[in-house]
């Protein structure tokens, strides 16, 4: 069986029909344009009415509706967000590994921008760290954000560091001065739900301060990832709600690497992870080529 082809970050990708599985379940379709620069992206299927730039919106109403239905279960560690709860410690491990890789000492306190924060699993845990100065967590789904705010109110101490805002990235004011921005900009389990990931990432980049890190997690677009995340997780085991993932929106690690290298961003770091039933998420070297992985790049100092 030939491997799924990988193209440069600015080219169209298509999956040969002969490798698609013969099954009545949802299967990979023709892949859309991925990681094209903003000036050549195709018009989005939806536009935010409050977006000053009508050519792009990162908000897809279908995705918003899907996650709104899951809002009430967000903080149930045994519910539909169970895998996110189990993955959260690895998010912090990966960020610490990025910070430890710096030649210069890390800042004593860190500011975070958590994009697509959902119910606040990562945002809350980041706000509780002694090294955290502030966390701004944004999400375009009002019902999900309401759950996040309600849960945070259970710990009054969080209000000193944690702020939730119903917003998409294009609605935030871009830092105007050199040196402004955030030490850590996190985009966890988000980009595979974005119709135009290249345009989205171009909106995100200015929020990373010089010397800061853009950290994300997503899924490689391979036959194995379709088998594990779509067929097994959603259709067979039902440990992930049906319709959560669209295989065509997955991004390979080398696509992200090329995208950022073309823009002059250095120090890409990658960590592949695998979910092991009964044991949770485990770091597995090389697994970033076939399934879930973390990816980070650092913005250079001027």
mmCIF file of C-alpha atoms in Angstrom, residues 21-216:
data_model
loop_
_atom_site.group_PDB
_atom_site.id
_atom_site.type_symbol
_atom_site.label_atom_id
_atom_site.label_comp_id
_atom_site.label_asym_id
_atom_site.label_seq_id
_atom_site.Cartn_x
_atom_site.Cartn_y
_atom_site.Cartn_z
ATOM 1 C CA UNK A 21 -10.500 1.807 2.852
ATOM 2 C CA UNK A 22 -13.551 -0.040 1.601
ATOM 3 C CA UNK A 23 -15.970 0.488 4.462
ATOM 4 C CA UNK A 24 -19.340 2.036 5.146
ATOM 5 C CA UNK A 25 -17.788 4.245 7.837
ATOM 6 C CA UNK A 26 -16.549 7.777 7.161
ATOM 7 C CA UNK A 27 -13.274 7.649 5.247
ATOM 8 C CA UNK A 28 -10.630 10.200 4.244
ATOM 9 C CA UNK A 29 -11.827 12.467 1.465
ATOM 10 C CA UNK A 30 -9.829 14.623 -0.899
ATOM 11 C CA UNK A 31 -7.636 16.834 1.258
ATOM 12 C CA UNK A 32 -8.274 20.602 1.134
ATOM 13 C CA UNK A 33 -5.714 23.326 0.647
ATOM 14 C CA UNK A 34 -3.495 23.282 3.723
ATOM 15 C CA UNK A 35 -1.144 25.916 5.143
ATOM 16 C CA UNK A 36 -1.369 28.307 2.231
ATOM 17 C CA UNK A 37 -0.262 31.876 2.996
ATOM 18 C CA UNK A 38 -3.038 34.299 3.847
ATOM 19 C CA UNK A 39 -2.847 36.243 0.587
ATOM 20 C CA UNK A 40 -3.760 33.158 -1.460
ATOM 21 C CA UNK A 41 -6.179 31.332 0.840
ATOM 22 C CA UNK A 42 -9.538 30.395 -0.539
ATOM 23 C CA UNK A 43 -12.555 32.232 0.913
ATOM 24 C CA UNK A 44 -13.659 30.678 4.200
ATOM 25 C CA UNK A 45 -16.982 28.944 4.484
ATOM 26 C CA UNK A 46 -17.909 31.360 7.234
ATOM 27 C CA UNK A 47 -17.016 34.867 8.287
ATOM 28 C CA UNK A 48 -17.136 36.559 11.676
ATOM 29 C CA UNK A 49 -19.399 39.606 11.538
ATOM 30 C CA UNK A 50 -17.175 41.435 14.012
ATOM 31 C CA UNK A 51 -13.941 40.597 12.198
ATOM 32 C CA UNK A 52 -12.393 43.767 10.723
ATOM 33 C CA UNK A 53 -10.814 41.616 8.006
ATOM 34 C CA UNK A 54 -13.746 39.956 6.203
ATOM 35 C CA UNK A 55 -11.432 37.760 4.130
ATOM 36 C CA UNK A 56 -10.724 35.391 6.996
ATOM 37 C CA UNK A 57 -12.377 33.930 10.069
ATOM 38 C CA UNK A 58 -10.995 31.059 12.102
ATOM 39 C CA UNK A 59 -14.465 30.282 13.452
ATOM 40 C CA UNK A 60 -16.442 27.502 11.784
ATOM 41 C CA UNK A 61 -20.097 27.420 12.960
ATOM 42 C CA UNK A 62 -20.194 23.634 12.615
ATOM 43 C CA UNK A 63 -17.209 23.255 14.944
ATOM 44 C CA UNK A 64 -18.697 25.746 17.414
ATOM 45 C CA UNK A 65 -21.988 23.841 17.439
ATOM 46 C CA UNK A 66 -20.241 20.505 17.942
ATOM 47 C CA UNK A 67 -18.264 21.642 20.980
ATOM 48 C CA UNK A 68 -21.231 23.525 22.413
ATOM 49 C CA UNK A 69 -23.011 20.168 22.679
ATOM 50 C CA UNK A 70 -20.100 18.824 24.745
ATOM 51 C CA UNK A 71 -19.833 21.818 27.093
ATOM 52 C CA UNK A 72 -21.557 20.245 30.103
ATOM 53 C CA UNK A 73 -19.112 17.311 30.153
ATOM 54 C CA UNK A 74 -15.908 19.312 29.827
ATOM 55 C CA UNK A 75 -14.803 18.911 33.440
ATOM 56 C CA UNK A 76 -15.916 15.295 33.797
ATOM 57 C CA UNK A 77 -12.611 13.356 33.824
ATOM 58 C CA UNK A 78 -14.493 10.250 32.736
ATOM 59 C CA UNK A 79 -16.660 11.947 30.101
ATOM 60 C CA UNK A 80 -16.183 13.006 26.498
ATOM 61 C CA UNK A 81 -13.135 15.145 27.396
ATOM 62 C CA UNK A 82 -11.360 12.343 29.249
ATOM 63 C CA UNK A 83 -8.488 12.138 26.759
ATOM 64 C CA UNK A 84 -7.868 15.887 27.114
ATOM 65 C CA UNK A 85 -7.632 15.573 30.898
ATOM 66 C CA UNK A 86 -5.164 12.718 30.520
ATOM 67 C CA UNK A 87 -3.078 14.670 28.002
ATOM 68 C CA UNK A 88 -2.779 17.837 30.085
ATOM 69 C CA UNK A 89 0.322 16.814 32.098
ATOM 70 C CA UNK A 90 2.179 16.166 28.842
ATOM 71 C CA UNK A 91 1.351 19.686 27.695
ATOM 72 C CA UNK A 92 3.247 21.085 30.657
ATOM 73 C CA UNK A 93 6.088 18.590 30.197
ATOM 74 C CA UNK A 94 6.511 19.701 26.600
ATOM 75 C CA UNK A 95 6.481 23.405 27.463
ATOM 76 C CA UNK A 96 9.099 22.817 30.163
ATOM 77 C CA UNK A 97 11.245 20.910 27.673
ATOM 78 C CA UNK A 98 11.040 23.865 25.288
ATOM 79 C CA UNK A 99 12.018 26.328 28.006
ATOM 80 C CA UNK A 100 14.867 24.083 29.170
ATOM 81 C CA UNK A 101 16.239 23.994 25.616
ATOM 82 C CA UNK A 102 16.929 27.751 25.673
ATOM 83 C CA UNK A 103 20.540 28.818 25.964
ATOM 84 C CA UNK A 104 19.581 31.701 28.238
ATOM 85 C CA UNK A 105 17.716 31.223 31.548
ATOM 86 C CA UNK A 106 13.940 31.198 31.361
ATOM 87 C CA UNK A 107 11.992 34.204 32.634
ATOM 88 C CA UNK A 108 11.085 34.105 36.307
ATOM 89 C CA UNK A 109 7.415 34.589 35.454
ATOM 90 C CA UNK A 110 5.566 33.746 32.252
ATOM 91 C CA UNK A 111 2.534 35.116 30.458
ATOM 92 C CA UNK A 112 0.249 32.753 28.528
ATOM 93 C CA UNK A 113 -2.243 33.152 25.708
ATOM 94 C CA UNK A 114 -4.323 29.976 25.407
ATOM 95 C CA UNK A 115 -6.154 29.969 22.057
ATOM 96 C CA UNK A 116 -9.195 27.725 21.798
ATOM 97 C CA UNK A 117 -9.141 27.093 25.536
ATOM 98 C CA UNK A 118 -12.383 25.125 25.626
ATOM 99 C CA UNK A 119 -13.495 24.458 29.180
ATOM 100 C CA UNK A 120 -10.181 25.642 30.585
ATOM 101 C CA UNK A 121 -8.351 22.414 31.395
ATOM 102 C CA UNK A 122 -4.944 23.772 30.416
ATOM 103 C CA UNK A 123 -5.654 27.415 31.274
ATOM 104 C CA UNK A 124 -6.552 26.616 34.877
ATOM 105 C CA UNK A 125 -3.551 24.366 35.386
ATOM 106 C CA UNK A 126 -1.235 27.004 33.916
ATOM 107 C CA UNK A 127 -2.702 29.714 36.163
ATOM 108 C CA UNK A 128 -1.934 27.599 39.234
ATOM 109 C CA UNK A 129 1.794 27.455 38.501
ATOM 110 C CA UNK A 130 3.996 29.684 40.652
ATOM 111 C CA UNK A 131 5.953 30.723 37.581
ATOM 112 C CA UNK A 132 2.828 32.040 35.847
ATOM 113 C CA UNK A 133 2.261 35.779 35.779
ATOM 114 C CA UNK A 134 -0.962 35.788 33.752
ATOM 115 C CA UNK A 135 -3.164 33.634 31.511
ATOM 116 C CA UNK A 136 -5.521 35.005 28.874
ATOM 117 C CA UNK A 137 -7.694 32.155 27.588
ATOM 118 C CA UNK A 138 -9.935 32.689 24.556
ATOM 119 C CA UNK A 139 -12.576 30.589 22.829
ATOM 120 C CA UNK A 140 -15.328 31.421 20.302
ATOM 121 C CA UNK A 141 -17.937 29.076 21.833
ATOM 122 C CA UNK A 142 -19.988 30.946 24.491
ATOM 123 C CA UNK A 143 -21.446 27.858 26.191
ATOM 124 C CA UNK A 144 -18.035 26.239 26.542
ATOM 125 C CA UNK A 145 -16.529 29.442 27.910
ATOM 126 C CA UNK A 146 -19.386 29.700 30.421
ATOM 127 C CA UNK A 147 -18.399 26.271 31.730
ATOM 128 C CA UNK A 148 -14.775 27.396 32.005
ATOM 129 C CA UNK A 149 -15.703 30.522 33.959
ATOM 130 C CA UNK A 150 -18.044 28.631 36.273
ATOM 131 C CA UNK A 151 -15.374 26.071 37.088
ATOM 132 C CA UNK A 152 -12.752 28.764 37.723
ATOM 133 C CA UNK A 153 -15.063 30.486 40.219
ATOM 134 C CA UNK A 154 -14.704 27.453 42.475
ATOM 135 C CA UNK A 155 -11.159 28.629 43.160
ATOM 136 C CA UNK A 156 -11.230 32.385 43.950
ATOM 137 C CA UNK A 157 -7.451 32.518 43.821
ATOM 138 C CA UNK A 158 -7.480 31.955 40.073
ATOM 139 C CA UNK A 159 -9.019 35.355 39.376
ATOM 140 C CA UNK A 160 -5.682 37.070 40.073
ATOM 141 C CA UNK A 161 -4.020 35.382 37.101
ATOM 142 C CA UNK A 162 -6.694 33.914 34.835
ATOM 143 C CA UNK A 163 -8.924 35.803 32.415
ATOM 144 C CA UNK A 164 -11.404 34.185 30.031
ATOM 145 C CA UNK A 165 -12.598 35.993 26.943
ATOM 146 C CA UNK A 166 -15.197 34.996 24.327
ATOM 147 C CA UNK A 167 -13.087 35.748 21.279
ATOM 148 C CA UNK A 168 -11.331 34.367 18.240
ATOM 149 C CA UNK A 169 -7.701 35.203 17.523
ATOM 150 C CA UNK A 170 -8.566 37.687 14.776
ATOM 151 C CA UNK A 171 -10.700 39.674 17.244
ATOM 152 C CA UNK A 172 -7.807 40.266 19.655
ATOM 153 C CA UNK A 173 -5.818 43.464 19.417
ATOM 154 C CA UNK A 174 -2.407 42.695 17.968
ATOM 155 C CA UNK A 175 0.556 43.819 20.131
ATOM 156 C CA UNK A 176 1.791 47.158 18.804
ATOM 157 C CA UNK A 177 5.185 47.542 20.456
ATOM 158 C CA UNK A 178 8.288 45.432 19.988
ATOM 159 C CA UNK A 179 8.673 43.188 23.022
ATOM 160 C CA UNK A 180 4.961 42.984 23.735
ATOM 161 C CA UNK A 181 3.090 39.729 23.436
ATOM 162 C CA UNK A 182 3.134 36.498 25.400
ATOM 163 C CA UNK A 183 5.886 34.187 26.561
ATOM 164 C CA UNK A 184 3.799 31.118 25.725
ATOM 165 C CA UNK A 185 1.060 31.011 23.091
ATOM 166 C CA UNK A 186 -0.690 27.639 23.235
ATOM 167 C CA UNK A 187 -2.882 26.131 20.522
ATOM 168 C CA UNK A 188 -3.773 22.690 21.879
ATOM 169 C CA UNK A 189 -6.026 20.392 19.850
ATOM 170 C CA UNK A 190 -7.263 23.352 17.819
ATOM 171 C CA UNK A 191 -5.611 23.626 14.427
ATOM 172 C CA UNK A 192 -7.181 20.402 13.134
ATOM 173 C CA UNK A 193 -10.553 22.156 13.516
ATOM 174 C CA UNK A 194 -9.532 25.209 11.442
ATOM 175 C CA UNK A 195 -10.567 25.501 7.791
ATOM 176 C CA UNK A 196 -7.599 27.701 6.817
ATOM 177 C CA UNK A 197 -4.673 26.767 9.090
ATOM 178 C CA UNK A 198 -2.110 28.859 7.213
ATOM 179 C CA UNK A 199 -4.126 32.058 7.583
ATOM 180 C CA UNK A 200 -4.886 31.153 11.206
ATOM 181 C CA UNK A 201 -1.214 30.683 12.103
ATOM 182 C CA UNK A 202 -0.342 33.988 10.454
ATOM 183 C CA UNK A 203 -2.854 35.644 12.794
ATOM 184 C CA UNK A 204 -1.337 33.866 15.800
ATOM 185 C CA UNK A 205 2.331 34.655 15.183
ATOM 186 C CA UNK A 206 2.328 38.366 16.203
ATOM 187 C CA UNK A 207 1.103 37.438 19.692
ATOM 188 C CA UNK A 208 4.322 35.562 20.490
ATOM 189 C CA UNK A 209 6.826 37.966 22.022
ATOM 190 C CA UNK A 210 10.470 37.835 20.879
ATOM 191 C CA UNK A 211 12.048 34.901 22.662
ATOM 192 C CA UNK A 212 8.628 33.375 23.322
ATOM 193 C CA UNK A 213 7.212 30.043 22.211
ATOM 194 C CA UNK A 214 4.271 29.033 20.049
ATOM 195 C CA UNK A 215 3.237 25.595 21.299
ATOM 196 C CA UNK A 216 0.584 23.394 19.759
#
